[in-house]
Short mmCIF file of C-alpha atoms and ligand atoms in Angstrom, two decimals:
data_model
loop_
_atom_site.label_atom_id
_atom_site.label_comp_id
_atom_site.label_asym_id
_atom_site.label_seq_id
_atom_site.Cartn_x
_atom_site.Cartn_y
_atom_site.Cartn_z
CA UNK Y 1 151.50 -83.02 35.69
CA UNK Y 2 152.54 -80.09 33.48
CA UNK Y 3 152.61 -80.66 29.72
CA UNK Y 4 154.45 -77.44 28.65
CA UNK Y 5 151.87 -76.72 25.92
CA UNK Y 6 150.12 -73.34 25.61
CA UNK Y 7 146.63 -73.59 27.25
CA UNK Y 8 144.80 -73.49 23.89
CA UNK Y 9 147.02 -76.23 22.44
CA UNK Y 10 146.55 -78.28 25.59
CA UNK Y 11 142.77 -77.90 25.30
CA UNK Y 12 142.90 -79.02 21.68
CA UNK Y 13 144.87 -82.12 22.67
CA UNK Y 14 142.40 -82.90 25.47
CA UNK Y 15 139.59 -82.53 22.91
CA UNK Y 16 141.45 -84.98 20.68
CA UNK Y 17 141.50 -87.53 23.48
CA UNK Y 18 145.05 -87.21 24.85
CA UNK Y 19 145.58 -87.88 28.56
CA UNK Y 20 147.87 -85.54 30.50
CA UNK Y 21 150.47 -88.30 30.70
CA UNK Y 22 150.41 -88.78 26.92
CA UNK Y 23 150.61 -85.01 26.42
CA UNK Y 24 153.71 -84.80 28.58
CA UNK Y 25 155.29 -87.49 26.42
CA UNK Y 26 154.37 -85.64 23.22
CA UNK Y 27 155.76 -82.41 24.70
CA UNK Y 28 159.06 -84.17 25.41
CA UNK Y 29 159.11 -85.65 21.92
CA UNK Y 30 158.46 -82.32 20.21
CA UNK Y 31 160.63 -80.42 22.62
CA UNK Y 32 163.81 -79.76 20.70
CA UNK Y 33 162.07 -79.03 17.42
CA UNK Y 34 159.56 -76.67 19.00
CA UNK Y 35 162.33 -74.74 20.68
CA UNK Y 36 164.32 -74.49 17.47
CA UNK Y 37 161.34 -73.06 15.59
CA UNK Y 38 161.06 -70.43 18.29
CA UNK Y 39 164.74 -69.64 18.01
CA UNK Y 40 164.83 -69.11 14.26
CA UNK Y 41 161.72 -66.90 14.43
CA UNK Y 42 163.77 -63.78 15.21
CA UNK Y 43 165.62 -63.73 11.90
CA UNK Y 44 162.49 -64.43 9.89
CA UNK Y 45 160.57 -61.60 11.59
CA UNK Y 46 163.39 -59.24 10.95
CA UNK Y 47 163.53 -60.07 7.27
CA UNK Y 48 159.77 -59.58 6.93
CA UNK Y 49 160.06 -55.94 7.93
CA UNK Y 50 162.45 -55.05 5.09
CA UNK Y 51 161.16 -53.05 2.12
CA UNK Y 52 161.56 -54.53 -1.34
CA UNK Y 53 164.97 -53.61 -2.74
CA UNK Y 54 166.37 -52.53 0.64
CA UNK Y 55 170.00 -53.13 1.59
CA UNK Y 56 169.76 -56.11 3.96
CA UNK Y 57 172.40 -55.75 6.67
CA UNK Y 58 170.26 -56.76 9.62
CA UNK Y 59 170.44 -60.53 10.04
CA UNK Y 60 174.16 -61.38 9.87
CA UNK Y 61 173.63 -63.23 6.61
CA UNK Y 62 176.37 -63.32 4.00
CA UNK Y 63 175.74 -60.73 1.27
CA UNK Y 64 176.43 -63.36 -1.41
CA UNK Y 65 175.74 -67.06 -1.89
CA UNK Y 66 177.94 -70.16 -1.63
CA UNK Y 67 181.30 -70.29 -3.41
CA UNK Y 68 180.47 -71.07 -7.08
CA UNK Y 69 182.43 -74.34 -6.97
CA UNK Y 70 180.35 -75.45 -3.94
CA UNK Y 71 177.08 -74.37 -5.59
CA UNK Y 72 178.02 -76.55 -8.58
CA UNK Y 73 178.47 -79.55 -6.27
CA UNK Y 74 175.02 -78.85 -4.81
CA UNK Y 75 173.46 -78.69 -8.28
CA UNK Y 76 174.95 -82.05 -9.16
CA UNK Y 77 173.07 -83.46 -6.17
CA UNK Y 78 169.84 -81.77 -7.31
CA UNK Y 79 170.09 -83.98 -10.40
CA UNK Y 80 170.59 -87.03 -8.20
CA UNK Y 81 167.74 -86.00 -5.91
CA UNK Y 82 165.87 -89.26 -6.45
CA UNK Y 83 168.37 -91.01 -4.12
CA UNK Y 84 168.39 -90.59 -0.32
CA UNK Y 85 172.16 -90.52 -0.14
CA UNK Y 86 174.14 -91.02 -3.30
CA UNK Y 87 177.93 -91.40 -2.99
CA UNK Y 88 178.22 -91.49 0.81
CA UNK Y 89 177.74 -87.73 1.10
CA UNK Y 90 177.68 -87.48 4.92
CA UNK Y 91 180.92 -89.37 5.33
CA UNK Y 92 182.59 -87.15 2.73
CA UNK Y 93 181.52 -84.09 4.72
CA UNK Y 94 182.88 -85.53 7.99
CA UNK Y 95 186.18 -86.44 6.37
CA UNK Y 96 186.55 -83.00 4.78
CA UNK Y 97 185.81 -81.26 8.10
CA UNK Y 98 188.07 -83.65 10.00
CA UNK Y 99 190.96 -82.87 7.64
CA UNK Y 100 190.54 -79.11 8.10
CA UNK Y 101 189.83 -79.03 11.86
CA UNK Y 102 191.78 -82.00 13.20
CA UNK Y 103 188.67 -83.44 14.90
CA UNK Y 104 188.12 -87.22 14.65
CA UNK Y 105 185.32 -87.85 12.14
CA UNK Y 106 183.28 -89.78 14.74
CA UNK Y 107 183.05 -86.61 16.81
CA UNK Y 108 181.45 -84.61 13.99
CA UNK Y 109 177.67 -84.54 13.51
CA UNK Y 110 175.81 -82.56 10.82
CA UNK Y 111 172.52 -80.72 11.35
CA UNK Y 112 170.09 -78.55 9.44
CA UNK Y 113 171.82 -75.41 10.82
CA UNK Y 114 173.18 -74.91 14.32
CA UNK Y 115 169.97 -73.64 15.96
CA UNK Y 116 168.63 -77.14 16.56
CA UNK Y 117 171.68 -78.52 18.44
CA UNK Y 118 171.92 -75.24 20.39
CA UNK Y 119 168.38 -75.76 21.68
CA UNK Y 120 168.95 -79.46 22.27
CA UNK Y 121 172.09 -79.06 24.36
CA UNK Y 122 170.19 -76.69 26.63
CA UNK Y 123 167.24 -79.08 26.87
CA UNK Y 124 169.52 -82.07 27.54
CA UNK Y 125 171.86 -80.53 30.11
CA UNK Y 126 170.01 -77.61 31.74
CA UNK Y 127 166.86 -77.83 33.83
CA UNK Y 128 164.95 -75.82 36.42
CA UNK Y 129 167.66 -76.81 38.94
CA UNK Y 130 170.76 -76.62 36.68
CA UNK Y 131 170.74 -73.25 34.96
CA UNK Y 132 172.49 -71.65 31.97
CA UNK Y 133 175.18 -68.97 32.10
CA UNK Y 134 175.83 -66.65 29.16
CA UNK Y 135 177.40 -63.29 28.43
CA UNK Y 136 175.33 -60.14 27.97
CA UNK Y 137 174.92 -59.09 25.26
CA UNK Y 138 175.23 -62.36 23.36
CA UNK Y 139 173.27 -64.47 20.89
CA UNK Y 140 169.99 -64.79 22.76
CA UNK Y 141 168.51 -67.96 21.27
CA UNK Y 142 169.54 -70.00 24.31
CA UNK Y 143 167.72 -67.50 26.58
CA UNK Y 144 164.47 -68.33 24.81
CA UNK Y 145 165.11 -72.08 25.08
CA UNK Y 146 165.79 -71.57 28.81
CA UNK Y 147 162.48 -69.71 29.20
CA UNK Y 148 160.68 -72.57 27.51
CA UNK Y 149 162.48 -75.05 29.73
CA UNK Y 150 161.99 -73.10 32.96
CA UNK Y 151 165.77 -73.07 33.50
CA UNK Y 152 167.28 -70.02 35.24
CA UNK Y 153 169.70 -67.92 33.16
CA UNK Y 154 172.54 -65.82 34.51
CA UNK Y 155 173.63 -63.07 32.09
CA UNK Y 156 177.13 -61.78 32.76
CA UNK Y 157 178.35 -58.48 31.23
CA UNK Y 158 181.32 -58.67 28.84
CA UNK Y 159 184.75 -57.49 30.04
CA UNK Y 160 185.99 -53.99 29.21
CA UNK Y 161 187.55 -55.53 26.07
CA UNK Y 162 184.16 -57.08 25.18
CA UNK Y 163 185.34 -60.66 25.76
CA UNK Y 164 183.43 -63.19 27.88
CA UNK Y 165 184.28 -62.72 31.55
CA UNK Y 166 184.79 -66.43 32.23
CA UNK Y 167 185.61 -66.06 35.93
CA UNK Y 168 182.51 -63.95 36.53
CA UNK Y 169 180.48 -66.47 34.51
CA UNK Y 170 181.51 -69.31 36.79
CA UNK Y 171 180.97 -67.18 39.90
CA UNK Y 172 177.47 -66.21 38.67
CA UNK Y 173 176.33 -69.84 38.90
CA UNK Y 174 178.98 -72.36 40.05
CA UNK Y 175 176.52 -75.22 39.58
CA UNK Y 176 175.01 -74.45 36.16
CA UNK Y 177 174.20 -77.24 33.69
CA UNK Y 178 175.37 -75.28 30.62
CA UNK Y 179 177.91 -72.48 30.13
CA UNK Y 180 177.53 -70.79 26.74
CA UNK Y 181 180.35 -68.88 25.05
CA UNK Y 182 179.85 -67.27 21.65
CA UNK Y 183 183.19 -66.41 20.02
CA UNK Y 184 183.27 -64.24 17.98
CA UNK Y 185 180.35 -62.94 20.00
CA UNK Y 186 177.09 -62.07 18.33
CA UNK Y 187 176.42 -59.06 18.45
CA UNK Y 188 179.82 -57.46 19.26
CA UNK Y 189 181.97 -59.59 16.90
CA UNK Y 190 184.61 -59.75 19.65
CA UNK Y 191 186.69 -62.83 20.37
CA UNK Y 192 187.23 -64.53 23.74
CA UNK Y 193 190.80 -65.90 24.03
CA UNK Y 194 191.00 -69.72 23.73
CA UNK Y 195 192.97 -69.75 27.02
CA UNK Y 196 189.93 -68.25 28.80
CA UNK Y 197 187.62 -70.80 27.17
CA UNK Y 198 189.96 -73.57 28.35
CA UNK Y 199 189.97 -72.09 31.85
CA UNK Y 200 186.18 -72.34 32.02
CA UNK Y 201 186.29 -75.91 30.65
CA UNK Y 202 188.74 -76.87 33.40
CA UNK Y 203 186.99 -75.09 36.26
CA UNK Y 204 183.26 -75.59 35.66
CA UNK Y 205 181.49 -78.54 37.38
CA UNK Y 206 182.62 -81.80 35.75
CA UNK Y 207 179.09 -82.76 34.70
CA UNK Y 208 178.25 -79.34 33.18
CA UNK Y 209 178.60 -78.78 29.44
CA UNK Y 210 180.61 -75.94 27.94
CA UNK Y 211 179.08 -74.86 24.64
CA UNK Y 212 181.31 -72.80 22.36
CA UNK Y 213 179.35 -71.27 19.50
CA UNK Y 214 181.77 -70.54 16.66
CA UNK Y 215 179.20 -69.43 14.06
CA UNK Y 216 181.50 -66.54 13.00
CA UNK Y 217 184.91 -68.19 13.47
CA UNK Y 218 185.75 -68.09 9.76
CA UNK Y 219 186.32 -64.34 10.02
CA UNK Y 220 189.03 -64.89 12.63
CA UNK Y 221 192.57 -65.35 11.43
CA UNK Y 222 193.68 -67.15 14.58
CA UNK Y 223 193.08 -70.14 16.85
CA UNK Y 224 189.66 -71.63 17.60
CA UNK Y 225 188.37 -73.86 20.39
CA UNK Y 226 187.59 -76.92 18.25
CA UNK Y 227 190.46 -78.97 19.69
CA UNK Y 228 188.70 -79.03 23.08
CA UNK Y 229 186.01 -81.24 21.57
CA UNK Y 230 188.61 -83.64 20.13
CA UNK Y 231 189.43 -85.19 23.50
CA UNK Y 232 186.99 -84.00 26.18
CA UNK Y 233 183.49 -85.32 26.93
CA UNK Y 234 182.11 -82.06 28.29
CA UNK Y 235 182.63 -79.49 25.49
CA UNK Y 236 180.36 -78.98 22.49
CA UNK Y 237 181.48 -76.78 19.60
CA UNK Y 238 178.83 -75.36 17.26
CA UNK Y 239 179.58 -74.39 13.66
CA UNK Y 240 177.30 -73.21 10.87
CA UNK Y 241 177.42 -72.80 7.11
CA UNK Y 242 174.91 -69.92 7.36
CA UNK Y 243 177.50 -67.18 7.71
CA UNK Y 244 180.76 -66.93 5.73
CA UNK Y 245 179.77 -69.85 3.51
CA UNK Y 246 176.57 -68.05 2.41
CA UNK Y 247 174.26 -71.05 2.97
CA UNK Y 248 171.71 -69.71 5.51
CA UNK Y 249 168.71 -70.80 3.46
CA UNK Y 250 170.25 -74.20 2.60
CA UNK Y 251 170.49 -75.16 6.30
CA UNK Y 252 173.68 -76.91 7.36
CA UNK Y 253 175.48 -76.84 10.69
CA UNK Y 254 177.90 -79.00 12.63
CA UNK Y 255 178.61 -80.07 16.17
CA UNK Y 256 181.99 -81.26 17.40
CA UNK Y 257 181.61 -83.35 20.56
CA UNK Y 258 182.11 -86.82 21.98
CA UNK Y 259 179.48 -89.44 21.00
CA UNK Y 260 178.75 -89.79 24.74
CA UNK Y 261 177.81 -86.12 25.05
CA UNK Y 262 175.66 -86.28 21.90
CA UNK Y 263 173.73 -89.35 23.07
CA UNK Y 264 171.68 -87.38 25.56
CA UNK Y 265 170.73 -84.83 22.88
CA UNK Y 266 169.36 -87.60 20.66
CA UNK Y 267 167.01 -89.42 23.01
CA UNK Y 268 163.86 -88.70 21.07
CA UNK Y 269 164.61 -89.35 17.43
CA UNK Y 270 167.57 -91.70 17.21
CA UNK Y 271 169.60 -89.02 15.41
CA UNK Y 272 167.26 -89.13 12.43
CA UNK Y 273 167.48 -85.37 11.96
CA UNK Y 274 171.24 -85.67 11.49
CA UNK Y 275 171.37 -88.41 8.88
CA UNK Y 276 168.47 -87.31 6.69
CA UNK Y 277 169.79 -83.92 5.67
CA UNK Y 278 169.27 -82.39 2.23
CA UNK Y 279 172.14 -83.83 0.17
CA UNK Y 280 172.44 -80.55 -1.76
CA UNK Y 281 173.45 -78.76 1.46
CA UNK Y 282 175.78 -81.58 2.53
CA UNK Y 283 177.63 -81.62 -0.81
CA UNK Y 284 177.84 -77.81 -0.85
CA UNK Y 285 179.30 -77.84 2.67
CA UNK Y 286 181.86 -80.55 1.84
CA UNK Y 287 183.31 -78.49 -0.99
CA UNK Y 288 183.07 -75.19 0.95
CA UNK Y 289 185.16 -76.20 3.97
CA UNK Y 290 188.12 -77.16 1.81
CA UNK Y 291 188.38 -73.76 0.05
CA UNK Y 292 191.10 -72.19 2.21
CA UNK Y 293 191.99 -69.51 -0.37
CA UNK Y 294 188.39 -68.54 -1.09
CA UNK Y 295 187.63 -68.35 2.64
CA UNK Y 296 190.61 -66.07 3.15
CA UNK Y 297 189.64 -63.84 0.22
CA UNK Y 298 185.98 -63.51 1.33
CA UNK Y 299 187.13 -62.73 4.88
CA UNK Y 300 189.54 -60.03 3.66
CA UNK Y 301 186.94 -58.48 1.36
CA UNK Y 302 184.30 -58.29 4.10
CA UNK Y 303 186.73 -57.08 6.74
CA UNK Y 304 187.66 -54.21 4.39
CA UNK Y 305 183.94 -53.39 3.92
CA UNK Y 306 183.46 -53.44 7.71
CA UNK Y 307 186.41 -51.12 8.29
CA UNK Y 308 185.14 -48.72 5.62
CA UNK Y 309 181.90 -48.20 7.58
CA UNK Y 310 183.58 -48.19 10.97
CA UNK Y 311 185.95 -45.40 9.94
CA UNK Y 312 183.10 -43.49 8.25
CA UNK Y 313 181.08 -43.55 11.48
CA UNK Y 314 184.05 -42.62 13.65
CA UNK Y 315 184.87 -39.66 11.38
CA UNK Y 316 181.34 -38.37 12.08
CA UNK Y 317 181.92 -38.70 15.83
CA UNK Y 318 179.69 -41.78 16.14
CA UNK Y 319 180.98 -44.39 18.59
CA UNK Y 320 181.55 -47.96 17.41
CA UNK Y 321 182.16 -50.80 19.88
CA UNK Y 322 185.79 -51.71 19.10
CA UNK Y 323 187.32 -55.08 18.30
CA UNK Y 324 184.87 -56.82 15.96
CA UNK Y 325 186.45 -59.74 14.11
CA UNK Y 326 183.25 -60.82 12.36
CA UNK Y 327 180.63 -59.72 9.82
CA UNK Y 328 178.97 -57.32 12.27
CA UNK Y 329 179.72 -54.34 14.45
CA UNK Y 330 177.80 -52.33 17.03
CA UNK Y 331 177.05 -48.65 16.69
CA UNK Y 332 176.40 -46.54 19.78
CA UNK Y 333 174.05 -43.75 18.67
CA UNK Y 334 174.53 -41.77 21.90
CA UNK Y 335 171.31 -39.98 22.77
CA UNK Y 336 169.27 -41.62 20.02
CA UNK Y 337 167.71 -45.01 20.61
CA UNK Y 338 168.62 -47.96 18.43
CA UNK Y 339 164.95 -48.41 17.48
CA UNK Y 340 164.70 -44.77 16.30
CA UNK Y 341 167.82 -45.17 14.16
CA UNK Y 342 166.67 -48.52 12.78
CA UNK Y 343 163.41 -46.90 11.61
CA UNK Y 344 165.17 -43.84 10.18
CA UNK Y 345 167.63 -46.01 8.23
CA UNK Y 346 164.84 -48.29 7.02
CA UNK Y 347 163.14 -45.18 5.62
CA UNK Y 348 166.41 -44.58 3.76
CA UNK Y 349 166.16 -48.15 2.40
CA UNK Y 350 168.78 -49.78 4.63
CA UNK Y 351 167.74 -52.51 7.06
CA UNK Y 352 170.12 -52.68 10.02
CA UNK Y 353 169.90 -55.14 12.92
CA UNK Y 354 168.33 -55.15 16.33
CA UNK Y 355 169.54 -53.95 19.71
CA UNK Y 356 169.93 -55.78 23.02
CA UNK Y 357 168.05 -54.72 26.19
CA UNK Y 358 171.33 -54.10 28.07
CA UNK Y 359 172.31 -51.45 25.48
CA UNK Y 360 169.14 -49.72 24.21
CA UNK Y 361 171.04 -47.10 22.17
CA UNK Y 362 173.37 -49.52 20.40
CA UNK Y 363 172.47 -51.22 17.10
CA UNK Y 364 174.00 -54.26 15.48
CA UNK Y 365 174.93 -53.70 11.85
CA UNK Y 366 175.85 -56.68 9.68
CA UNK Y 367 178.60 -56.36 7.09
CA UNK Y 368 177.48 -56.64 3.48
CA UNK Y 369 179.40 -56.09 0.27
CA UNK Y 370 181.55 -52.96 -0.16
CA UNK Y 371 178.74 -51.39 -2.24
CA UNK Y 372 176.17 -52.17 0.45
CA UNK Y 373 178.36 -50.65 3.17
CA UNK Y 374 178.80 -47.54 1.01
CA UNK Y 375 174.97 -47.37 0.78
CA UNK Y 376 174.80 -47.70 4.57
CA UNK Y 377 177.34 -44.89 4.98
CA UNK Y 378 175.32 -42.67 2.64
CA UNK Y 379 172.08 -43.48 4.52
CA UNK Y 380 173.75 -42.53 7.83
CA UNK Y 381 174.88 -39.23 6.26
CA UNK Y 382 171.26 -38.60 5.28
CA UNK Y 383 169.61 -39.34 8.61
CA UNK Y 384 172.26 -38.52 11.21
CA UNK Y 385 172.05 -35.27 13.09
CA UNK Y 386 174.51 -35.18 15.97
N1 PLP J 1 174.74 -69.14 16.63
C1 PLP J 1 174.93 -67.85 16.42
C2 PLP J 1 175.94 -67.13 17.23
C3 PLP J 1 174.18 -67.16 15.46
O1 PLP J 1 174.37 -65.85 15.29
C4 PLP J 1 173.23 -67.88 14.70
C5 PLP J 1 172.41 -67.20 13.69
O2 PLP J 1 172.39 -66.01 13.54
C6 PLP J 1 173.07 -69.25 14.96
C7 PLP J 1 173.85 -69.85 15.93
C8 PLP J 1 172.07 -70.10 14.25
O3 PLP J 1 172.27 -70.13 12.90
P1 PLP J 1 171.89 -71.38 11.98
O4 PLP J 1 170.76 -72.12 12.60
O5 PLP J 1 171.51 -70.75 10.68
O6 PLP J 1 173.12 -72.21 11.89
#
């Protein structure tokens, strides 16, 4: 019987008197949490490398914190922190989200970020015999969960317009357990049309789950895929407050899905993780989602900062992957490797993001404030030799 623990951990558990059967049970119990810790590791490692005072445009965080009106709501809850859940905070969040997105409140679940449900959906619906299909490049957290699970992954290149190639994704594994679409895609920022997402929902195996990760959807002035989760039992939408809402360290995310789909993701803890969230984050999120004007203004401000850097790079003859509609863009450094450029820019006090194995000479750059993007432009001027 395999327990899925590292050999040294397994030995420690044997020393503590666990049988292999008990260890397998513990491994199953800890499964989702262990995978989520692994997933969030990448961002934390990246932040650790930054020099003090550096411009941080490497981890797709927001350059500023929550909207002030939402931060005030959180602070009110700090003062009521003696209570587990004053004033029905969860329900208020679900109602606020339901009003904005048109999803029935009973199909909305809140999480400490979206990493945990992303790992869980893979663990619940993929397996060594039912694999996972993703784009390449895309947000790679689910690849690591698949490794941990022993589930095969098929990585399908983006189309020439940098959208998900949904037909090729289905062809790559017509019997997968999970199909993962990230729109806007991390790291390219490019959007996959909702019609293509619907096509995959309608053509995948009936018992497979389509996961649509909309972490960056608030930068898109257009339709999203949320409505698919309003009626279907086989689509899970992921949202997070870590990006445009500036709450990465507060930890709040959402899933939109049918209760039936969610049930299988909750086998081990009776949903405890979802109803014992920090009330500060919940209250901050409730106020944030309703701020249509502030969302629009932050989007416009950051899109302008993105375009300032994109045109600066292009004017220098540096190629930028076109079409980003999010707080990131990809720079193709030509003959230079992404790692070389990341180090050179870090020496100039600007921390840019990582690269993906499929494109070793292309770096992801997150969009900060206008001043931060001007600092990035100046750092490129300093280090770039064509
Ligand atoms: N999904 C995507 C596409 C992301 O880029 C990230 C973080 O960078 C996450 C999910 C997880 O974020 P969080 O756990 O902070 O919600």
